[in-house]
XYZ file of N, CA and C in Angstrom:
753
model
N 0.651 -1.046 -0.230
C -0.150 -0.146 0.137
C 0.429 1.297 -0.066
N 0.792 2.267 -0.903
C 1.412 3.464 -1.105
C 1.100 4.616 -0.321
N 1.731 4.972 0.990
C 0.718 5.640 1.646
C 1.990 7.197 1.375
N 1.015 8.239 1.648
C 1.418 9.609 1.517
C 2.322 9.673 2.489
N 2.847 11.026 2.137
C 3.807 11.490 3.710
C 3.140 11.789 4.893
N 2.263 12.247 4.023
C 1.266 12.540 5.576
C 0.547 11.544 6.287
N 0.245 10.553 5.976
C -0.011 9.489 6.395
C 1.168 8.641 7.151
N 1.894 8.442 6.625
C 3.071 8.247 7.415
C 3.776 8.086 8.204
N 3.204 10.328 8.396
C 3.119 10.612 10.156
C 2.763 10.140 10.801
N 1.269 10.352 10.148
C 0.683 10.077 11.392
C 0.572 8.548 11.843
N 0.908 7.281 11.517
C 1.051 6.106 11.284
C 2.161 6.287 12.269
N 3.581 6.749 12.234
C 4.612 6.631 13.220
C 3.856 7.160 14.566
N 3.459 8.498 14.087
C 2.541 9.103 15.683
C 1.993 8.172 16.210
N 1.331 7.453 15.793
C 0.373 6.669 15.864
C 0.911 5.262 16.931
N 2.257 4.951 16.290
C 2.955 3.652 16.505
C 3.583 4.591 17.998
N 3.831 5.763 18.021
C 4.893 6.184 19.143
C 3.988 6.229 20.466
N 2.587 6.528 20.170
C 1.813 7.177 21.151
C 1.481 5.724 21.959
N 1.024 4.452 20.843
C 0.866 3.357 21.347
C 1.343 2.869 22.245
N 3.442 3.268 21.416
C 4.175 2.596 22.359
C 4.293 2.576 23.983
N 3.974 4.541 24.037
C 3.942 4.747 25.314
C 3.210 4.668 26.017
N 1.785 4.568 25.972
C 0.546 4.097 26.546
C 0.718 2.967 26.633
N 1.561 1.900 26.121
C 1.483 0.493 26.953
C 2.999 0.650 28.087
N 3.980 1.295 27.734
C 4.672 1.469 28.494
C 3.873 2.035 29.756
N 3.131 2.813 29.973
C 2.104 3.716 31.425
C 1.169 2.421 31.691
N 0.812 1.491 31.195
C -0.085 0.713 31.239
C 0.099 -0.425 31.873
N 1.749 -0.305 31.691
C 2.271 -1.358 32.407
C 2.972 -1.125 33.804
N 3.303 0.073 33.788
C 4.179 0.730 35.085
C 2.442 0.909 36.406
N 1.440 1.503 35.177
C -0.159 1.307 36.498
C -0.437 0.408 36.822
N -0.123 -0.611 36.708
C -0.666 -2.266 36.831
C 0.178 -3.400 37.948
N 1.380 -2.470 37.243
C 2.209 -3.250 38.061
C 3.233 -2.236 39.178
N 2.936 -2.070 40.142
C 3.194 -1.153 41.392
C 4.557 -1.808 42.450
N 4.970 -1.256 42.438
C 6.171 -1.963 43.496
C 6.005 -2.284 44.764
N 5.949 -3.630 45.376
C 5.704 -4.072 46.032
C 6.614 -4.595 46.897
N 7.658 -4.313 47.034
C 8.797 -4.847 47.874
C 8.774 -4.258 49.262
N 8.302 -3.070 49.737
C 8.535 -2.427 50.734
C 7.111 -2.941 51.007
N 5.905 -3.502 50.595
C 4.604 -3.685 51.564
C 4.454 -5.108 52.272
N 3.978 -4.882 53.141
C 3.920 -6.341 53.684
C 2.511 -6.922 53.540
N 2.267 -8.237 53.722
C 0.863 -8.892 53.417
C 0.263 -8.772 54.523
N -0.812 -8.408 54.277
C -1.777 -7.434 54.870
C -1.737 -6.305 55.161
N -1.150 -5.271 54.866
C -0.785 -4.199 55.522
C -1.879 -3.501 54.268
N -2.409 -2.427 55.186
C -3.182 -1.346 54.192
C -3.029 0.036 55.191
N -3.208 0.995 54.174
C -3.097 2.276 54.505
C -4.221 2.685 54.978
N -4.453 3.106 56.626
C -5.699 3.564 57.131
C -5.958 4.324 56.343
N -7.445 4.498 56.396
C -8.055 6.151 55.801
C -9.071 6.862 56.723
N -8.528 8.014 56.577
C -9.090 9.372 57.753
C -10.104 9.747 56.888
N -10.887 10.479 57.862
C -12.336 11.122 57.666
C -12.264 12.227 58.958
N -12.662 13.220 58.650
C -13.055 14.503 59.242
C -14.152 13.952 60.094
N -14.269 14.242 61.419
C -14.968 14.464 62.776
C -15.208 15.899 63.227
N -16.360 16.143 63.221
C -16.242 17.738 63.913
C -17.198 17.566 65.336
N -16.744 18.187 66.212
C -16.997 17.871 67.221
C -17.572 19.494 68.075
N -18.685 19.576 68.786
C -19.041 20.730 69.554
C -19.145 20.693 71.201
N -19.341 21.350 71.534
C -19.696 21.469 72.941
C -20.344 21.733 73.884
N -20.957 21.146 75.266
C -22.513 21.025 75.552
C -22.137 21.706 77.372
N -22.536 22.691 77.271
C -22.311 23.100 79.027
C -23.265 22.598 79.983
N -22.374 22.228 81.343
C -23.017 21.404 81.812
C -22.784 22.347 83.345
N -23.475 21.895 84.542
C -22.912 22.533 85.878
C -23.712 21.283 86.787
N -22.535 20.959 87.956
C -22.758 20.260 88.750
C -22.363 21.049 90.302
N -22.466 20.256 91.056
C -22.497 20.915 92.557
C -21.810 19.674 92.968
N -20.809 19.649 94.098
C -20.120 18.441 94.890
C -19.991 19.001 96.483
N -20.457 18.745 97.532
C -20.341 18.775 99.276
C -19.226 18.305 99.103
N -18.339 19.384 100.063
C -17.229 18.845 100.129
C -17.289 19.009 101.860
N -17.622 19.150 102.886
C -18.032 18.969 104.191
C -19.300 19.642 104.557
N -20.443 18.789 105.679
C -21.606 19.260 105.865
C -21.794 20.032 107.217
N -20.703 19.380 107.979
C -20.285 19.337 109.308
C -18.868 19.433 109.628
N -18.593 20.632 108.839
C -17.126 20.912 109.548
C -17.007 21.978 110.934
N -15.515 21.690 111.663
C -15.677 22.732 112.560
C -14.201 23.844 112.461
N -14.419 24.831 113.273
C -13.204 25.654 113.745
C -13.269 25.957 114.883
N -12.169 25.718 115.839
C -12.039 25.933 116.451
C -11.250 27.313 117.004
N -11.684 28.430 118.139
C -10.969 29.364 118.400
C -9.272 29.031 118.618
N -8.911 27.878 118.607
C -7.424 27.426 119.144
C -7.257 26.721 118.377
N -8.116 26.298 117.424
C -7.895 25.637 116.225
C -8.076 25.602 114.521
N -7.638 26.566 113.933
C -8.133 26.617 112.462
C -8.309 25.488 111.779
N -8.912 25.898 110.524
C -9.552 24.587 109.329
C -8.256 24.526 108.591
N -8.136 23.776 108.214
C -7.218 24.020 107.124
C -7.139 22.345 106.196
N -7.120 22.504 105.023
C -7.727 21.314 104.391
C -7.386 21.379 102.520
N -7.364 20.351 101.943
C -7.317 20.786 100.064
C -8.050 19.835 99.948
N -8.553 20.321 98.190
C -9.950 19.565 97.590
C -9.539 19.343 96.395
N -9.814 19.016 95.293
C -9.780 18.019 94.218
C -11.567 18.796 93.631
N -11.970 19.870 92.640
C -13.168 19.538 91.788
C -12.727 19.031 90.819
N -13.176 17.644 90.428
C -13.553 16.967 88.945
C -14.002 16.720 88.205
N -14.432 16.658 86.716
C -15.740 17.142 85.490
C -15.165 15.687 85.618
N -16.268 15.467 84.621
C -15.951 13.999 83.334
C -14.935 13.992 82.969
N -14.282 12.621 82.174
C -13.109 12.360 81.852
C -13.383 13.359 80.236
N -12.077 14.424 79.830
C -12.086 14.236 78.698
C -12.985 15.722 78.480
N -13.660 16.436 79.793
C -14.527 17.712 79.426
C -13.167 19.243 80.224
N -14.136 20.179 79.654
C -13.370 21.125 80.196
C -14.028 21.824 81.501
N -12.920 22.399 82.568
C -13.928 22.516 83.756
C -13.403 23.885 82.964
N -14.258 24.954 83.083
C -14.279 26.597 83.170
C -14.111 27.124 84.703
N -15.396 27.042 85.280
C -15.741 27.905 86.892
C -16.204 27.001 87.849
N -15.517 27.582 89.058
C -15.927 27.099 90.259
C -15.992 27.893 91.253
N -16.975 27.481 92.049
C -17.884 28.616 93.411
C -17.507 28.275 93.967
N -16.663 28.158 95.240
C -16.223 27.472 96.336
C -16.943 28.279 97.842
N -18.338 27.905 98.146
C -19.252 28.228 98.973
C -18.895 27.705 100.680
N -19.212 29.174 101.246
C -18.573 28.745 102.932
C -20.115 29.252 103.546
N -20.478 28.267 104.240
C -22.174 28.281 104.881
C -21.752 28.350 106.175
N -22.334 29.314 107.053
C -22.538 28.927 108.804
C -23.460 30.130 108.869
N -23.909 29.986 110.413
C -24.167 30.742 111.454
C -23.568 30.582 113.090
N -23.631 31.432 113.398
C -22.959 31.359 114.994
C -24.035 31.304 115.848
N -23.478 29.494 116.379
C -24.264 29.338 117.198
C -24.317 29.817 119.049
N -23.816 30.938 118.994
C -23.646 30.767 120.580
C -23.894 32.500 120.658
N -25.238 33.520 120.853
C -25.145 35.015 120.391
C -26.063 35.041 121.915
N -26.170 36.374 122.141
C -27.412 36.899 123.162
C -27.926 37.921 122.680
N -28.767 38.521 123.199
C -29.744 39.986 122.780
C -31.128 39.517 122.483
N -32.298 40.000 122.670
C -32.921 39.454 121.609
C -33.272 41.052 120.303
N -33.335 41.909 120.740
C -33.185 42.996 119.578
C -32.055 42.888 118.618
N -31.038 42.956 119.701
C -29.553 43.121 118.811
C -28.522 41.956 119.303
N -28.319 41.392 118.306
C -27.742 40.216 118.729
C -26.300 40.147 119.082
N -25.547 39.683 119.825
C -24.321 40.293 120.836
C -23.372 39.082 120.917
N -22.543 39.364 121.104
C -21.162 38.402 121.122
C -20.950 36.976 119.781
N -21.305 37.877 118.553
C -21.200 37.440 117.416
C -19.708 36.628 116.926
N -19.462 35.717 116.626
C -18.456 35.722 115.937
C -18.260 35.726 114.315
N -17.090 35.667 114.426
C -16.080 36.644 113.185
C -15.342 35.324 112.548
N -16.098 35.080 111.618
C -15.582 33.401 110.646
C -14.188 34.432 109.536
N -13.604 34.253 109.499
C -12.530 34.131 108.204
C -11.631 33.612 107.022
N -11.302 33.546 106.067
C -11.117 32.326 105.183
C -10.512 32.647 103.987
N -9.840 32.053 103.839
C -8.744 32.136 102.699
C -8.850 30.845 101.941
N -9.294 30.812 100.532
C -9.719 29.699 99.464
C -8.483 30.374 98.137
N -7.638 29.263 98.055
C -7.020 29.093 96.307
C -6.656 28.099 95.790
N -6.751 28.374 94.686
C -6.011 27.375 93.743
C -4.667 26.937 93.916
N -3.969 25.995 94.014
C -2.679 25.485 94.343
C -1.788 26.179 94.306
N -1.201 27.109 94.207
C -0.041 27.180 93.890
C -0.547 28.855 93.681
N -1.459 29.149 93.855
C -1.936 31.054 93.242
C -2.155 31.749 94.736
N -2.511 33.125 94.815
C -2.667 33.699 95.458
C -4.201 33.548 96.063
N -4.798 33.814 97.325
C -5.768 33.067 97.761
C -6.577 34.525 98.139
N -7.955 34.208 97.920
C -9.453 35.097 97.891
C -9.307 34.933 99.930
N -9.131 36.250 100.377
C -10.262 35.879 101.117
C -11.355 36.998 101.457
N -12.497 36.219 102.722
C -13.080 36.969 102.709
C -13.645 37.176 104.236
N -14.274 37.808 104.969
C -14.941 37.408 106.322
C -16.086 37.499 106.478
N -17.054 37.146 107.549
C -18.855 37.545 107.957
C -18.680 37.312 109.331
N -19.469 38.258 110.201
C -19.905 38.226 111.142
C -21.343 37.702 111.677
N -21.187 36.943 112.475
C -22.621 36.245 113.002
C -23.006 35.064 112.337
N -22.839 35.253 110.919
C -23.217 34.088 109.833
C -22.716 34.589 108.467
N -22.920 33.722 107.786
C -22.722 34.325 106.060
C -22.704 33.203 105.072
N -22.910 33.812 104.244
C -22.940 33.137 102.724
C -22.359 33.457 102.122
N -20.529 32.858 102.003
C -19.618 33.621 101.484
C -19.026 32.813 100.209
N -18.683 33.613 99.352
C -18.679 32.326 97.737
C -16.976 32.763 97.336
N -16.164 32.181 97.097
C -15.224 32.229 96.523
C -14.917 31.861 94.535
N -14.958 33.122 93.906
C -15.281 32.396 92.260
C -13.891 32.472 91.819
N -13.709 31.343 90.723
C -12.339 31.251 90.208
C -12.632 30.985 88.467
N -12.485 31.558 87.902
C -11.913 31.388 86.367
C -10.566 30.364 85.917
N -11.323 29.513 85.181
C -9.775 28.196 85.629
C -9.658 28.028 83.932
N -10.555 27.977 82.751
C -9.848 27.489 81.624
C -10.916 28.426 80.583
N -10.754 28.613 79.510
C -11.693 29.126 79.097
C -12.706 28.342 77.885
N -13.759 28.660 77.709
C -14.894 28.075 77.082
C -14.356 27.492 75.799
N -14.058 25.912 75.657
C -13.717 25.613 74.293
C -14.517 26.233 72.667
N -13.712 26.057 71.985
C -14.280 26.143 71.076
C -14.828 25.190 69.695
N -16.231 24.723 69.292
C -16.482 23.684 68.072
C -15.086 23.315 67.215
N -15.169 22.181 66.399
C -13.583 22.298 65.566
C -13.577 21.126 65.044
N -12.528 20.342 64.293
C -12.901 19.115 63.774
C -11.755 18.388 63.611
N -11.318 17.354 63.538
C -10.214 16.576 63.567
C -10.033 15.461 62.586
N -8.990 15.033 62.333
C -8.840 13.504 61.187
C -8.865 12.199 61.628
N -9.324 11.289 61.453
C -9.307 10.354 62.863
C -9.780 9.092 61.519
N -9.334 8.070 61.849
C -9.695 6.131 61.680
C -11.240 6.246 61.661
N -11.722 6.390 62.696
C -12.906 6.280 63.383
C -13.350 7.017 64.544
N -14.517 6.958 64.972
C -15.310 8.106 65.741
C -14.491 7.811 67.470
N -14.204 6.648 67.639
C -13.193 6.219 68.769
C -11.790 6.941 68.736
N -11.115 6.891 67.977
C -10.065 7.415 66.918
C -9.852 9.170 67.666
N -11.429 9.607 67.037
C -11.420 10.762 67.118
C -11.756 11.032 68.571
N -12.658 10.299 69.419
C -12.027 10.771 70.589
C -11.026 10.893 71.797
N -10.138 9.849 71.199
C -9.240 9.606 71.817
C -8.276 10.674 71.514
N -8.283 11.436 70.368
C -7.628 12.542 69.862
C -7.617 13.840 70.610
N -9.229 13.574 70.746
C -9.464 15.363 71.468
C -9.339 15.170 73.049
N -9.631 14.065 73.836
C -8.928 13.589 74.766
C -7.761 13.923 75.623
N -6.730 13.779 73.848
C -5.288 14.383 74.369
C -5.183 15.577 74.477
N -6.103 16.184 73.487
C -6.161 17.587 73.013
C -6.176 18.644 74.413
N -7.073 17.888 74.770
C -7.838 18.838 76.576
C -7.451 18.238 77.413
N -6.499 16.922 77.608
C -6.037 16.474 79.030
C -5.676 17.769 80.110
N -6.062 17.128 81.383
C -5.604 17.644 82.585
C -6.588 19.251 82.630
N -7.695 19.592 81.834
C -8.440 20.432 81.451
C -9.766 19.834 82.360
N -9.959 18.664 83.119
C -11.529 18.541 83.581
C -11.261 18.813 85.280
N -9.991 18.867 85.780
C -10.132 18.681 87.117
C -8.650 20.122 87.816
N -9.142 20.945 89.077
C -8.465 21.956 90.457
C -8.367 21.354 91.396
N -7.360 21.631 91.714
C -7.019 21.525 93.215
C -7.342 22.633 93.906
N -8.256 22.486 95.267
C -7.879 23.787 95.942
C -7.185 23.923 97.232
N -6.644 25.018 98.126
C -6.596 24.866 99.053
C -7.573 25.991 100.064
N -7.952 25.767 101.380
C -8.754 26.399 102.304
C -8.385 26.512 103.889
N -8.650 27.728 104.162
C -7.918 28.130 105.343
C -8.857 28.673 105.985
N -9.654 28.673 107.455
C -10.648 29.613 107.976
C -9.919 29.268 109.365
N -10.148 30.580 109.821
C -10.571 30.601 111.329
C -11.437 31.740 112.173
N -11.587 31.309 113.050
C -12.996 31.707 113.780
C -12.171 32.880 115.229
N -12.935 33.767 115.134
C -12.545 34.694 116.386
C -14.131 35.078 117.272
N -14.526 34.452 118.355
C -15.450 34.204 119.456
C -15.508 35.286 119.936
N -16.772 35.907 119.891
C -17.663 37.223 120.062
C -17.815 37.968 121.492
N -18.115 36.216 122.163
C -17.935 36.262 123.684
C -16.798 37.619 124.483
N -17.276 38.316 125.387
C -16.398 39.132 126.128
C -15.994 37.840 127.785
N -14.854 38.699 127.480
C -14.179 37.992 129.086
C -14.995 37.901 130.292
N -16.093 39.351 130.191
C -16.695 39.323 131.283
C -17.758 38.658 131.599
N -18.214 38.111 130.439
C -18.840 36.500 130.431
C -18.111 35.794 130.561
N -17.662 35.029 132.095
C -16.627 34.115 131.298
C -17.329 32.847 131.225
N -18.398 32.215 131.722
C -18.920 30.885 131.341
C -18.903 30.926 129.925
N -19.495 31.903 129.630
C -20.343 32.250 128.057
C -19.125 32.254 127.084
N -17.498 32.740 127.761
C -16.616 33.343 127.250
C -15.736 31.655 126.689
N -16.063 30.720 127.485
C -15.167 29.472 128.115
C -15.854 28.402 127.261
N -17.615 28.693 127.095
C -18.075 28.222 126.181
C -18.287 27.954 124.737
N -17.818 29.243 124.372
C -17.760 29.550 122.689
C -17.077 29.121 122.511
N -16.115 27.654 121.658
C -15.008 27.471 122.091
C -14.596 27.234 120.265
N -15.867 27.850 119.249
C -16.135 27.673 117.513
C -17.127 27.825 117.135
N -16.807 27.225 115.915
C -18.351 26.798 114.974
C -18.017 26.250 114.016
N -19.459 25.376 113.342
C -19.895 24.802 112.437
C -19.815 25.712 111.587
N -19.256 24.752 110.266
C -19.799 25.481 108.680
C -19.887 24.424 107.876
N -20.623 24.669 106.295
C -20.867 23.510 105.372
C -19.640 24.203 104.483
N -19.127 23.439 103.538
C -18.443 23.756 102.425
C -18.508 23.079 101.395
N -18.981 23.544 100.361
C -19.119 22.904 98.733
C -18.706 23.843 97.506
N -19.242 23.080 96.503
C -18.364 23.936 95.172
C -19.766 23.391 94.156
N -19.722 24.806 93.806
C -20.548 24.772 92.503
C -19.712 24.701 91.231
N -19.638 24.221 90.172
C -18.923 24.547 88.763
C -19.583 24.374 87.539
N -19.049 24.604 86.575
C -19.249 24.622 85.307
C -18.602 24.070 84.550
N -18.814 23.203 83.464
C -17.895 21.964 82.796
C -18.599 22.593 81.313
N -17.680 21.733 79.695
C -17.934 21.752 78.955
C -17.270 20.339 78.463
N -18.966 19.556 77.494
C -18.229 18.145 77.266
C -18.603 18.127 75.634
N -17.268 17.537 75.127
C -17.871 17.211 73.704
C -18.600 16.532 73.015
N -19.552 16.201 71.788
C -20.102 15.409 71.110
C -19.669 15.527 69.849
N -19.044 14.416 69.400
C -18.352 13.969 67.850
C -19.826 13.936 67.210
N -19.467 14.225 65.806
C -20.812 14.542 64.975
C -19.669 13.278 63.829
N -20.962 12.351 63.227
C -20.692 11.251 62.334
C -20.370 12.217 61.049
N -18.840 12.063 60.177
C -18.813 12.466 58.989
C -19.937 12.084 57.847
N -20.167 13.126 57.184
C -20.986 12.980 55.955
C -20.775 11.763 55.018
N -21.895 11.227 54.592
C -21.572 10.191 53.416
C -21.350 10.904 52.156
N -20.273 10.030 51.839
C -19.671 10.513 50.195
C -20.951 10.232 49.141
N -21.082 11.602 48.267
C -22.034 11.157 47.076
C -21.893 10.047 45.979
N -22.490 8.932 45.998
C -21.887 7.724 45.269
C -22.040 8.482 44.057
N -22.415 9.480 43.089
C -22.783 9.322 41.766
C -21.569 10.087 41.576
N -20.354 10.707 42.506
C -19.491 11.498 41.791
C -18.280 10.339 42.429
N -18.493 8.978 42.733
C -17.575 8.161 42.493
C -17.950 7.137 41.581
N -19.029 7.604 40.612
C -19.028 6.442 39.898
C -17.875 6.315 38.159
N -17.317 5.140 37.911
C -16.210 5.315 36.680
C -16.350 4.274 35.410
N -16.315 4.488 34.562
C -16.483 3.882 33.295
C -15.549 2.874 33.274
N -16.230 1.220 33.222
C -14.808 0.820 32.635
C -14.956 -0.604 34.072
N -14.377 -1.329 33.800
C -14.549 -2.407 34.894
C -13.050 -2.443 35.924
N -11.599 -1.523 35.643
C -10.912 -1.456 35.724
C -10.688 0.315 36.433
N -11.478 0.534 37.108
C -11.540 1.982 37.495
C -12.081 2.847 36.417
N -12.445 2.600 35.300
C -12.228 3.478 34.592
C -10.882 4.059 33.465
N -9.798 3.573 33.882
C -8.885 4.043 33.357
C -8.401 3.561 31.670
N -8.508 2.231 31.947
C -8.413 1.437 30.569
C -9.405 1.853 29.838
N -10.627 1.723 30.093
C -11.737 2.121 29.178
C -11.895 2.931 28.355
N -11.201 4.687 28.956
C -10.895 5.584 28.563
C -9.851 5.521 27.557
N -8.541 5.045 28.049
C -7.776 4.941 27.279
C -7.564 4.455 25.706
N -8.720 3.407 25.861
C -9.249 2.653 24.720
C -10.081 3.822 23.734
N -10.913 3.975 24.535
C -11.858 4.822 23.923
C -10.968 5.566 22.844
N -10.355 6.306 23.535
C -8.970 7.621 22.919
C -8.467 7.296 21.719
N -8.123 5.746 21.681
C -7.442 5.246 20.562
C -8.044 5.336 19.468
N -9.308 4.861 19.609
C -10.560 4.467 19.050
C -10.902 5.780 18.271
N -11.072 6.966 18.947
C -11.577 8.126 18.244
C -10.551 8.409 17.411
N -8.983 8.185 18.168
C -8.299 8.612 17.439
C -7.777 8.418 15.922
N -8.056 6.933 16.130
C -7.897 5.973 14.284
C -8.828 6.548 13.309
N -10.218 6.413 14.433
C -11.539 6.918 13.536
C -11.497 8.255 12.583
N -10.701 9.079 13.491
C -10.916 10.497 12.667
C -10.066 10.549 12.087
N -8.764 9.868 11.839
C -7.869 10.081 10.565
C -8.278 8.621 9.974
N -9.416 8.303 9.660
C -9.256 7.414 8.539
C -9.084 6.024 8.597
N -7.980 6.072 9.973
C -7.180 4.509 9.964
C -7.388 2.964 10.120
N -8.689 3.347 10.554
C -9.697 1.993 10.584
C -11.169 1.750 9.885
């Protein structure tokens, strides 16, 4: 068959393209597996969003604690929210009432209670009250956490990642020292000796945030559809060559 010069050039170009394509297919279908062990698979990561829900709690530290005029009260305690949460605010409350006063219209002999409450390692907050009191010591601990997302293999893995990000932010330790000055005068010697101190109640209210993980969105199946048995690659490649040849009149 006598081919024209242009036809020969087209034929040569077609052969070159076929050779290059054959090399590409061979490389594509024969990946290097020297470093891949049997059973090994690459983990698939998905985006897991999480939000925070505000919660409050209250815990008694002592219902019938006692302060003596010669024996001040001193102790440490820890406020703990649920694991993985963020503790943002704590209010320590002292409730008390003098148990030994006299006078009908005007109460006399009232005791004075003074308390120092502090986060461990920080400066204390000091308050006093006479006769009775409901003293509140407020502490701001951590910022309110923001909603965000993490890349994880599954929901459990996402929870472990978030727990690690906010580790240690769900509890706080406090110190308290309290003393009392009795109000009885020495001239009432029997009452003075009898008034040895006072009982009080110690409790804490706190605010904390718990995260909630959302399931990732399901992928759109229509977007994942391909043509051909091998992910569409070989079918598309064959169609390209077929159209090329038909277009030039070679088949």
